Amino acid sequence: MATVGIDRAKVEANVLAAAEGDQDAFDWLVECYGRLVWSVIRSHGLSDADAHDAFQTTWLRLVEHLDRIREPRAVGGWLASTSRHESLRLLRHADRARPTPEEQFDQIEDAAETVDHDLIVAERDTQLWDALNELGERCRTLLRVLMADPPLSYEEVSQALDIPIGSIGPTRGRCLGQLREHLRTRGITG
Amino acid sequence: MSDDPQEGAPEGLSEHAVPQADEALLEDLRDVVHRLDPVPEEALLAARSTLAYLRLDAQLAQLTFDSLTDAPLVGVRSQTEVGRRLGFTADDNEVEVQVVAEGSQRRLIGQCVPADEVELTVTHQGPAHAGPSDASRTETVTDDLGRFVVEVAQGVISLRCRWPSTGRVVETAWVRL
């Protein structure tokens, strides 16, 4: 379950081993934090191709910095922060190539559309997903980072999103409040 | 402070104590996101394969200048004509590159500093969704002033410069072109 604490000594050991070229240790890190990185990227509304690129660059960045990560046990926060920066960089990049806001918006829609609609999911699931994607980017990113499994510490969340620790709780409350509003307009209680 | 803020109401954050309903909603969202937007398997494969690019003997040359983000806005227009300029630094060693786009091809015109005959390796990876196998290495030797011209396809690249006279080796941070 998501709230089971992560063994931070194990995280640290795997970062140090990966820095020595240990593929198993690195695979463990990808397994552990892949969802978090993907979530942060998706919360920025990147298209499929851009999301793949940002994902790849984030892990290349980790390999680049394996020998210089200051707090190996907090590598989750480092990855969340890096994936956020790589997403913003790609969005800026994309800005120059396809600058109209409409196209940008279409792209965001596309990212949400990539869901396999053939998949039979409960009505409420789809509604929750849509409601989440209706939130502003700040809320979307915060919530997706907060639902990371294994969970990040508030310190890591703060570093990753560049927001004060003290504002995480209240912002989280506000974002979930907005989400409930979106759900209520759909006739669903969250 | 607790390392695990989601476990009940952590000490020191009690004023932000999370109502159980919020916790339950977040839990539902987590399930939905995992079901509807899982990490694509090919993205995970590509991620695992990046460890192959671990530096063994080289120093990291950080990106210290990128005209795409660092140049004043007036330079934007000329960028397509002159090309994007990148600067990487590792102590006294520098790698300067001008990137000229020609369709999906990128011509790299650059110099490894200090100026000398330098062994250059360009590592290139194509678009990530093409899969991890789409990677290539180009090896060449610069002129005696460290200058080079290399063509690569669009993608993400890292340059490795080795100065035979001093044995110094640097590898640049990855940059997407």
mmCIF file of C-alpha atoms in Angstrom:
data_model
loop_
_atom_site.group_PDB
_atom_site.id
_atom_site.type_symbol
_atom_site.label_atom_id
_atom_site.label_comp_id
_atom_site.label_asym_id
_atom_site.label_seq_id
_atom_site.Cartn_x
_atom_site.Cartn_y
_atom_site.Cartn_z
ATOM 1 C CA MET A 1 0.000 0.000 0.000
ATOM 2 C CA ALA A 2 1.146 3.498 -0.730
ATOM 3 C CA THR A 3 1.664 4.654 2.805
ATOM 4 C CA VAL A 4 4.145 1.941 3.649
ATOM 5 C CA GLY A 5 7.391 3.778 4.351
ATOM 6 C CA ILE A 6 10.308 3.290 2.030
ATOM 7 C CA ASP A 7 13.589 1.933 3.280
ATOM 8 C CA ARG A 8 15.754 4.984 2.709
ATOM 9 C CA ALA A 9 18.940 3.138 3.574
ATOM 10 C CA LYS A 10 18.119 0.832 0.666
ATOM 11 C CA VAL A 11 17.544 3.796 -1.649
ATOM 12 C CA GLU A 12 20.910 5.228 -0.680
ATOM 13 C CA ALA A 13 22.677 1.880 -1.106
ATOM 14 C CA ASN A 14 21.187 1.500 -4.584
ATOM 15 C CA VAL A 15 22.195 5.014 -5.652
ATOM 16 C CA LEU A 16 25.769 4.369 -4.499
ATOM 17 C CA ALA A 17 25.880 0.970 -6.191
ATOM 18 C CA ALA A 18 24.421 2.382 -9.426
ATOM 19 C CA ALA A 19 27.150 5.047 -9.372
ATOM 20 C CA GLU A 20 29.605 2.135 -9.539
ATOM 21 C CA GLY A 21 27.800 0.745 -12.564
ATOM 22 C CA ASP A 22 25.570 -1.819 -10.842
ATOM 23 C CA GLN A 23 22.740 -2.407 -13.326
ATOM 24 C CA ASP A 24 20.522 -4.249 -10.831
ATOM 25 C CA ALA A 25 20.727 -1.324 -8.434
ATOM 26 C CA PHE A 26 19.868 1.106 -11.225
ATOM 27 C CA ASP A 27 16.956 -1.071 -12.407
ATOM 28 C CA TRP A 28 15.660 -0.996 -8.833
ATOM 29 C CA LEU A 29 15.708 2.811 -8.882
ATOM 30 C CA VAL A 30 13.855 2.895 -12.211
ATOM 31 C CA GLU A 31 11.311 0.437 -10.840
ATOM 32 C CA CYS A 32 10.930 2.423 -7.626
ATOM 33 C CA TYR A 33 10.689 5.943 -9.035
ATOM 34 C CA GLY A 34 9.614 5.428 -12.655
ATOM 35 C CA ARG A 35 5.973 6.157 -11.857
ATOM 36 C CA LEU A 36 6.850 9.325 -9.968
ATOM 37 C CA VAL A 37 8.951 10.661 -12.846
ATOM 38 C CA TRP A 38 6.254 9.767 -15.389
ATOM 39 C CA SER A 39 3.590 11.386 -13.208
ATOM 40 C CA VAL A 40 5.452 14.672 -12.878
ATOM 41 C CA ILE A 41 6.020 14.774 -16.636
ATOM 42 C CA ARG A 42 2.390 13.960 -17.449
ATOM 43 C CA SER A 43 1.129 16.572 -15.007
ATOM 44 C CA HIS A 44 2.795 19.184 -17.242
ATOM 45 C CA GLY A 45 0.615 18.086 -20.118
ATOM 46 C CA LEU A 46 3.387 16.885 -22.411
ATOM 47 C CA SER A 47 2.393 14.986 -25.538
ATOM 48 C CA ASP A 48 3.261 11.313 -25.838
ATOM 49 C CA ALA A 49 6.485 11.845 -27.784
ATOM 50 C CA ASP A 50 7.627 14.721 -25.567
ATOM 51 C CA ALA A 51 6.810 12.751 -22.427
ATOM 52 C CA HIS A 52 9.005 9.886 -23.643
ATOM 53 C CA ASP A 53 11.812 12.333 -24.352
ATOM 54 C CA ALA A 54 11.528 14.020 -20.953
ATOM 55 C CA PHE A 55 11.467 10.614 -19.260
ATOM 56 C CA GLN A 56 14.609 9.503 -21.090
ATOM 57 C CA THR A 57 16.428 12.779 -20.391
ATOM 58 C CA THR A 58 15.578 12.616 -16.688
ATOM 59 C CA TRP A 59 17.248 9.210 -16.334
ATOM 60 C CA LEU A 60 20.222 10.319 -18.431
ATOM 61 C CA ARG A 61 20.478 13.268 -16.048
ATOM 62 C CA LEU A 62 20.455 10.884 -13.084
ATOM 63 C CA VAL A 63 23.260 8.801 -14.613
ATOM 64 C CA GLU A 64 25.142 12.024 -15.300
ATOM 65 C CA HIS A 65 24.844 13.045 -11.631
ATOM 66 C CA LEU A 66 25.015 9.666 -9.839
ATOM 67 C CA ASP A 67 28.421 10.482 -8.368
ATOM 68 C CA ARG A 68 27.361 13.909 -7.148
ATOM 69 C CA ILE A 69 23.898 13.554 -5.651
ATOM 70 C CA ARG A 70 24.180 15.253 -2.296
ATOM 71 C CA GLU A 71 21.498 13.235 -0.538
ATOM 72 C CA PRO A 72 21.279 9.796 -2.122
ATOM 73 C CA ARG A 73 18.463 8.758 0.206
ATOM 74 C CA ALA A 74 16.362 11.661 -1.118
ATOM 75 C CA VAL A 75 16.927 10.771 -4.771
ATOM 76 C CA GLY A 76 13.127 10.635 -5.213
ATOM 77 C CA GLY A 77 12.897 14.365 -4.601
ATOM 78 C CA TRP A 78 15.856 14.944 -6.887
ATOM 79 C CA LEU A 79 14.157 12.941 -9.647
ATOM 80 C CA ALA A 80 10.852 14.772 -9.208
ATOM 81 C CA SER A 81 12.667 18.109 -9.417
ATOM 82 C CA THR A 82 14.706 17.046 -12.449
ATOM 83 C CA SER A 83 11.707 15.651 -14.323
ATOM 84 C CA ARG A 84 9.860 18.911 -13.673
ATOM 85 C CA HIS A 85 12.749 20.933 -15.094
ATOM 86 C CA GLU A 86 13.109 18.655 -18.110
ATOM 87 C CA SER A 87 9.360 18.943 -18.774
ATOM 88 C CA LEU A 88 9.481 22.732 -18.620
ATOM 89 C CA ARG A 89 12.542 22.748 -20.855
ATOM 90 C CA LEU A 90 10.759 20.626 -23.462
ATOM 91 C CA LEU A 91 7.674 22.828 -23.277
ATOM 92 C CA ARG A 92 9.864 25.892 -23.883
ATOM 93 C CA HIS A 93 11.564 24.025 -26.714
ATOM 94 C CA ALA A 94 8.177 23.166 -28.167
ATOM 95 C CA ASP A 95 7.136 26.806 -27.774
ATOM 96 C CA ARG A 96 9.690 27.861 -30.335
ATOM 97 C CA ALA A 97 8.736 25.127 -32.747
ATOM 98 C CA ARG A 98 4.951 25.370 -32.456
ATOM 99 C CA PRO A 99 4.124 28.597 -30.760
ATOM 100 C CA THR A 100 0.354 28.982 -30.904
ATOM 101 C CA PRO A 101 -1.452 28.561 -27.592
ATOM 102 C CA GLU A 102 -4.210 26.592 -29.327
ATOM 103 C CA GLU A 103 -1.753 23.973 -30.453
ATOM 104 C CA GLN A 104 -0.254 23.856 -27.004
ATOM 105 C CA PHE A 105 -3.708 23.300 -25.590
ATOM 106 C CA ASP A 106 -4.428 20.572 -28.120
ATOM 107 C CA GLN A 107 -1.273 18.850 -26.998
ATOM 108 C CA ILE A 108 -2.384 18.872 -23.402
ATOM 109 C CA GLU A 109 -5.678 17.392 -24.504
ATOM 110 C CA ASP A 110 -3.766 14.757 -26.451
ATOM 111 C CA ALA A 111 -1.818 13.750 -23.369
ATOM 112 C CA ALA A 112 -5.020 13.115 -21.504
ATOM 113 C CA GLU A 113 -6.520 11.369 -24.523
ATOM 114 C CA THR A 114 -3.794 8.734 -24.698
ATOM 115 C CA VAL A 115 -5.702 6.758 -22.157
ATOM 116 C CA ASP A 116 -6.868 3.512 -23.646
ATOM 117 C CA HIS A 117 -10.583 4.116 -23.876
ATOM 118 C CA ASP A 118 -11.212 0.528 -24.851
ATOM 119 C CA LEU A 119 -10.216 -0.357 -21.365
ATOM 120 C CA ILE A 120 -13.309 -0.999 -19.358
ATOM 121 C CA VAL A 121 -13.014 1.221 -16.327
ATOM 122 C CA ALA A 122 -15.590 2.220 -13.793
ATOM 123 C CA GLU A 123 -17.462 5.415 -14.588
ATOM 124 C CA ARG A 124 -16.103 6.980 -11.430
ATOM 125 C CA ASP A 125 -12.510 6.260 -12.494
ATOM 126 C CA THR A 126 -12.961 8.153 -15.730
ATOM 127 C CA GLN A 127 -14.646 11.011 -13.915
ATOM 128 C CA LEU A 128 -11.817 11.184 -11.385
ATOM 129 C CA TRP A 129 -9.239 11.162 -14.165
ATOM 130 C CA ASP A 130 -11.044 13.919 -16.074
ATOM 131 C CA ALA A 131 -11.477 15.976 -12.922
ATOM 132 C CA LEU A 132 -7.779 15.653 -12.145
ATOM 133 C CA ASN A 133 -6.864 16.884 -15.608
ATOM 134 C CA GLU A 134 -9.210 19.839 -15.269
ATOM 135 C CA LEU A 135 -7.153 21.177 -12.387
ATOM 136 C CA GLY A 136 -4.493 23.811 -12.947
ATOM 137 C CA GLU A 137 -0.960 22.627 -13.554
ATOM 138 C CA ARG A 138 0.163 23.501 -10.020
ATOM 139 C CA CYS A 139 -2.520 21.337 -8.436
ATOM 140 C CA ARG A 140 -2.096 18.535 -10.942
ATOM 141 C CA THR A 141 1.634 18.347 -10.307
ATOM 142 C CA LEU A 142 1.325 18.593 -6.525
ATOM 143 C CA LEU A 143 -1.312 15.879 -6.323
ATOM 144 C CA ARG A 144 0.577 13.560 -8.636
ATOM 145 C CA VAL A 145 3.743 14.063 -6.617
ATOM 146 C CA LEU A 146 1.854 13.524 -3.360
ATOM 147 C CA MET A 147 0.422 10.246 -4.622
ATOM 148 C CA ALA A 148 3.916 8.933 -5.352
ATOM 149 C CA ASP A 149 4.415 5.401 -4.188
ATOM 150 C CA PRO A 150 6.807 5.163 -2.344
ATOM 151 C CA PRO A 151 5.826 8.537 -0.882
ATOM 152 C CA LEU A 152 8.213 11.490 -0.835
ATOM 153 C CA SER A 153 8.906 13.381 2.364
ATOM 154 C CA TYR A 154 7.485 16.911 2.529
ATOM 155 C CA GLU A 155 11.074 18.136 2.264
ATOM 156 C CA GLU A 156 11.491 16.292 -1.021
ATOM 157 C CA VAL A 157 8.151 17.580 -2.306
ATOM 158 C CA SER A 158 9.205 21.092 -1.337
ATOM 159 C CA GLN A 159 12.505 20.781 -3.216
ATOM 160 C CA ALA A 160 10.941 19.070 -6.184
ATOM 161 C CA LEU A 161 8.244 21.665 -6.779
ATOM 162 C CA ASP A 162 10.082 24.654 -5.364
ATOM 163 C CA ILE A 163 7.366 25.475 -2.842
ATOM 164 C CA PRO A 164 7.726 26.032 0.926
ATOM 165 C CA ILE A 165 7.123 22.989 3.139
ATOM 166 C CA GLY A 166 4.492 24.920 5.090
ATOM 167 C CA SER A 167 2.357 25.497 2.006
ATOM 168 C CA ILE A 168 2.176 21.856 0.924
ATOM 169 C CA GLY A 169 -0.572 20.862 3.366
ATOM 170 C CA PRO A 170 -2.849 23.867 2.715
ATOM 171 C CA THR A 171 -2.296 23.711 -1.061
ATOM 172 C CA ARG A 172 -3.053 20.024 -1.047
ATOM 173 C CA GLY A 173 -6.286 20.751 0.824
ATOM 174 C CA ARG A 174 -7.249 23.462 -1.666
ATOM 175 C CA CYS A 175 -6.441 21.290 -4.673
ATOM 176 C CA LEU A 176 -8.476 18.378 -3.349
ATOM 177 C CA GLY A 177 -11.273 20.863 -2.644
ATOM 178 C CA GLN A 178 -11.218 22.002 -6.268
ATOM 179 C CA LEU A 179 -11.184 18.398 -7.377
ATOM 180 C CA ARG A 180 -14.291 17.713 -5.276
ATOM 181 C CA GLU A 181 -15.965 20.709 -6.923
ATOM 182 C CA HIS A 182 -15.231 19.265 -10.363
ATOM 183 C CA LEU A 183 -16.583 15.923 -9.221
ATOM 184 C CA ARG A 184 -19.690 17.498 -7.706
ATOM 185 C CA THR A 185 -20.530 19.204 -11.009
ATOM 186 C CA ARG A 186 -20.394 15.714 -12.471
ATOM 187 C CA GLY A 187 -22.760 14.506 -9.791
ATOM 188 C CA ILE A 188 -20.129 12.493 -7.985
ATOM 189 C CA THR A 189 -19.015 12.751 -4.407
ATOM 190 C CA GLY A 190 -15.326 12.376 -3.708
ATOM 191 C CA MET B 1 10.508 15.855 11.113
ATOM 192 C CA SER B 2 8.996 12.652 9.954
ATOM 193 C CA ASP B 3 10.268 11.276 6.683
ATOM 194 C CA ASP B 4 6.878 9.937 5.943
ATOM 195 C CA PRO B 5 4.337 12.722 5.981
ATOM 196 C CA GLN B 6 1.553 10.618 4.565
ATOM 197 C CA GLU B 7 1.574 8.277 7.521
ATOM 198 C CA GLY B 8 -1.234 9.781 9.580
ATOM 199 C CA ALA B 9 -0.497 13.281 10.845
ATOM 200 C CA PRO B 10 3.252 13.692 11.180
ATOM 201 C CA GLU B 11 4.582 15.642 14.109
ATOM 202 C CA GLY B 12 5.433 19.238 13.348
ATOM 203 C CA LEU B 13 2.890 19.302 10.574
ATOM 204 C CA SER B 14 -0.136 18.773 12.759
ATOM 205 C CA GLU B 15 -1.655 22.072 11.656
ATOM 206 C CA HIS B 16 -1.786 20.488 8.210
ATOM 207 C CA ALA B 17 -3.211 17.293 9.545
ATOM 208 C CA VAL B 18 -4.852 15.558 6.655
ATOM 209 C CA PRO B 19 -8.512 14.684 6.988
ATOM 210 C CA GLN B 20 -9.160 11.049 6.338
ATOM 211 C CA ALA B 21 -11.489 11.916 3.478
ATOM 212 C CA ASP B 22 -8.592 13.672 1.689
ATOM 213 C CA GLU B 23 -6.399 10.665 2.265
ATOM 214 C CA ALA B 24 -9.068 8.390 0.802
ATOM 215 C CA LEU B 25 -9.586 10.628 -2.232
ATOM 216 C CA LEU B 26 -5.858 10.744 -2.882
ATOM 217 C CA GLU B 27 -5.746 6.972 -2.604
ATOM 218 C CA ASP B 28 -8.525 6.688 -5.210
ATOM 219 C CA LEU B 29 -6.676 9.082 -7.506
ATOM 220 C CA ARG B 30 -3.515 7.049 -7.138
ATOM 221 C CA ASP B 31 -5.336 3.908 -8.248
ATOM 222 C CA VAL B 32 -6.950 5.683 -11.180
ATOM 223 C CA VAL B 33 -3.670 7.189 -12.365
ATOM 224 C CA HIS B 34 -1.908 3.841 -12.152
ATOM 225 C CA ARG B 35 -4.651 2.208 -14.176
ATOM 226 C CA LEU B 36 -5.175 4.917 -16.777
ATOM 227 C CA ASP B 37 -1.693 6.360 -17.221
ATOM 228 C CA PRO B 38 0.881 3.656 -16.504
ATOM 229 C CA VAL B 39 4.521 4.166 -17.455
ATOM 230 C CA PRO B 40 4.939 2.698 -20.957
ATOM 231 C CA GLU B 41 7.109 -0.397 -20.937
ATOM 232 C CA GLU B 42 9.360 0.975 -23.688
ATOM 233 C CA ALA B 43 9.990 4.106 -21.616
ATOM 234 C CA LEU B 44 11.127 1.920 -18.704
ATOM 235 C CA LEU B 45 13.390 -0.038 -21.042
ATOM 236 C CA ALA B 46 14.919 3.172 -22.349
ATOM 237 C CA ALA B 47 15.402 4.382 -18.763
ATOM 238 C CA ARG B 48 17.199 1.208 -17.673
ATOM 239 C CA SER B 49 19.516 1.404 -20.668
ATOM 240 C CA THR B 50 20.779 4.880 -19.720
ATOM 241 C CA LEU B 51 23.197 3.434 -17.148
ATOM 242 C CA ALA B 52 25.338 2.437 -20.143
ATOM 243 C CA TYR B 53 26.289 6.114 -20.334
ATOM 244 C CA LEU B 54 27.842 6.242 -16.879
ATOM 245 C CA ARG B 55 31.111 8.206 -17.046
ATOM 246 C CA LEU B 56 33.997 5.938 -16.196
ATOM 247 C CA ASP B 57 37.104 8.043 -16.694
ATOM 248 C CA ALA B 58 35.786 11.448 -17.708
ATOM 249 C CA GLN B 59 34.874 14.607 -15.908
ATOM 250 C CA LEU B 60 31.404 16.084 -16.414
ATOM 251 C CA ALA B 61 31.341 19.304 -18.451
ATOM 252 C CA GLN B 62 28.198 21.122 -17.339
ATOM 253 C CA LEU B 63 26.075 23.140 -19.718
ATOM 254 C CA THR B 64 26.997 26.702 -18.796
ATOM 255 C CA PHE B 65 25.499 28.524 -21.757
ATOM 256 C CA ASP B 66 22.566 27.805 -24.037
ATOM 257 C CA SER B 67 21.464 30.547 -26.397
ATOM 258 C CA LEU B 68 17.992 28.994 -26.414
ATOM 259 C CA THR B 69 17.457 29.973 -22.784
ATOM 260 C CA ASP B 70 20.288 32.373 -21.955
ATOM 261 C CA ALA B 71 20.352 34.700 -24.945
ATOM 262 C CA PRO B 72 18.375 37.933 -24.881
ATOM 263 C CA LEU B 73 15.073 37.766 -26.729
ATOM 264 C CA VAL B 74 16.363 39.932 -29.574
ATOM 265 C CA GLY B 75 18.587 36.995 -30.477
ATOM 266 C CA VAL B 76 15.691 34.653 -31.120
ATOM 267 C CA ARG B 77 15.248 35.570 -34.731
ATOM 268 C CA SER B 78 18.896 35.228 -35.615
ATOM 269 C CA GLN B 79 19.013 31.860 -33.923
ATOM 270 C CA THR B 80 17.626 30.054 -36.913
ATOM 271 C CA GLU B 81 20.240 31.712 -39.100
ATOM 272 C CA VAL B 82 23.286 31.512 -36.862
ATOM 273 C CA GLY B 83 22.204 28.403 -34.977
ATOM 274 C CA ARG B 84 21.879 27.586 -31.334
ATOM 275 C CA ARG B 85 25.034 28.101 -29.319
ATOM 276 C CA LEU B 86 26.023 25.868 -26.413
ATOM 277 C CA GLY B 87 28.878 26.116 -23.952
ATOM 278 C CA PHE B 88 30.063 23.351 -21.604
ATOM 279 C CA THR B 89 32.648 23.775 -18.878
ATOM 280 C CA ALA B 90 34.695 21.449 -16.674
ATOM 281 C CA ASP B 91 37.343 23.461 -14.823
ATOM 282 C CA ASP B 92 39.799 24.693 -17.483
ATOM 283 C CA ASN B 93 38.289 22.618 -20.238
ATOM 284 C CA GLU B 94 35.533 23.935 -22.436
ATOM 285 C CA VAL B 95 33.463 22.648 -25.292
ATOM 286 C CA GLU B 96 31.750 25.196 -27.484
ATOM 287 C CA VAL B 97 29.207 24.166 -30.075
ATOM 288 C CA GLN B 98 27.091 25.896 -32.643
ATOM 289 C CA VAL B 99 24.127 23.840 -33.802
ATOM 290 C CA VAL B 100 22.769 24.416 -37.275
ATOM 291 C CA ALA B 101 19.470 22.727 -38.035
ATOM 292 C CA GLU B 102 18.899 21.349 -41.520
ATOM 293 C CA GLY B 103 15.605 19.533 -41.525
ATOM 294 C CA SER B 104 15.922 16.720 -39.014
ATOM 295 C CA GLN B 105 19.724 16.837 -39.251
ATOM 296 C CA ARG B 106 21.900 18.853 -36.871
ATOM 297 C CA ARG B 107 25.322 20.087 -37.884
ATOM 298 C CA LEU B 108 27.588 20.645 -34.904
ATOM 299 C CA ILE B 109 30.359 23.150 -35.473
ATOM 300 C CA GLY B 110 32.519 23.375 -32.407
ATOM 301 C CA GLN B 111 35.778 23.553 -30.577
ATOM 302 C CA CYS B 112 37.343 21.757 -27.623
ATOM 303 C CA VAL B 113 39.382 24.189 -25.497
ATOM 304 C CA PRO B 114 42.326 24.271 -24.754
ATOM 305 C CA ALA B 115 43.004 24.239 -28.480
ATOM 306 C CA ASP B 116 44.897 21.122 -29.452
ATOM 307 C CA GLU B 117 44.362 18.028 -31.559
ATOM 308 C CA VAL B 118 41.576 16.373 -29.604
ATOM 309 C CA GLU B 119 39.877 12.982 -29.898
ATOM 310 C CA LEU B 120 36.162 13.581 -30.125
ATOM 311 C CA THR B 121 33.298 11.146 -29.607
ATOM 312 C CA VAL B 122 29.711 12.194 -30.167
ATOM 313 C CA THR B 123 27.142 9.935 -28.540
ATOM 314 C CA HIS B 124 23.679 10.322 -29.948
ATOM 315 C CA GLN B 125 20.273 8.920 -29.112
ATOM 316 C CA GLY B 126 17.281 9.364 -31.330
ATOM 317 C CA PRO B 127 13.776 10.175 -30.111
ATOM 318 C CA ALA B 128 13.073 8.165 -26.969
ATOM 319 C CA HIS B 129 9.893 6.491 -28.212
ATOM 320 C CA ALA B 130 11.932 4.905 -31.010
ATOM 321 C CA GLY B 131 13.388 2.633 -28.336
ATOM 322 C CA PRO B 132 16.696 2.305 -26.532
ATOM 323 C CA SER B 133 18.493 0.656 -29.431
ATOM 324 C CA ASP B 134 18.496 3.819 -31.505
ATOM 325 C CA ALA B 135 21.847 5.071 -30.221
ATOM 326 C CA SER B 136 25.075 5.738 -32.072
ATOM 327 C CA ARG B 137 28.642 6.894 -31.509
ATOM 328 C CA THR B 138 30.679 8.981 -33.934
ATOM 329 C CA GLU B 139 34.415 9.167 -33.390
ATOM 330 C CA THR B 140 36.663 11.699 -35.023
ATOM 331 C CA VAL B 141 39.760 13.798 -34.428
ATOM 332 C CA THR B 142 39.635 17.574 -34.385
ATOM 333 C CA ASP B 143 42.090 19.812 -36.222
ATOM 334 C CA ASP B 144 45.082 21.042 -34.222
ATOM 335 C CA LEU B 145 43.010 23.907 -32.820
ATOM 336 C CA GLY B 146 40.378 21.555 -31.394
ATOM 337 C CA ARG B 147 37.817 22.463 -34.060
ATOM 338 C CA PHE B 148 35.312 20.019 -35.497
ATOM 339 C CA VAL B 149 32.241 19.659 -37.670
ATOM 340 C CA VAL B 150 29.959 16.666 -37.042
ATOM 341 C CA GLU B 151 26.496 15.831 -38.345
ATOM 342 C CA VAL B 152 23.950 14.037 -36.222
ATOM 343 C CA ALA B 153 20.234 13.406 -36.455
ATOM 344 C CA GLN B 154 17.776 15.127 -34.127
ATOM 345 C CA GLY B 155 17.865 13.715 -30.627
ATOM 346 C CA VAL B 156 19.883 13.949 -27.458
ATOM 347 C CA ILE B 157 23.680 14.098 -27.573
ATOM 348 C CA SER B 158 26.757 14.127 -25.387
ATOM 349 C CA LEU B 159 30.270 15.052 -26.573
ATOM 350 C CA ARG B 160 33.406 13.472 -25.205
ATOM 351 C CA CYS B 161 36.753 15.236 -25.698
ATOM 352 C CA ARG B 162 40.087 13.624 -24.909
ATOM 353 C CA TRP B 163 43.273 15.672 -25.012
ATOM 354 C CA PRO B 164 46.071 13.145 -25.749
ATOM 355 C CA SER B 165 48.797 15.588 -24.655
ATOM 356 C CA THR B 166 47.456 15.805 -21.084
ATOM 357 C CA GLY B 167 45.277 12.708 -20.880
ATOM 358 C CA ARG B 168 42.330 14.871 -19.796
ATOM 359 C CA VAL B 169 38.872 13.580 -20.686
ATOM 360 C CA VAL B 170 35.590 15.426 -20.342
ATOM 361 C CA GLU B 171 32.060 14.457 -21.285
ATOM 362 C CA THR B 172 29.376 17.061 -21.703
ATOM 363 C CA ALA B 173 25.975 16.983 -20.066
ATOM 364 C CA TRP B 174 23.269 15.570 -22.333
ATOM 365 C CA VAL B 175 21.522 18.124 -24.449
ATOM 366 C CA ARG B 176 18.510 17.709 -26.699
ATOM 367 C CA LEU B 177 18.872 19.142 -30.186
#
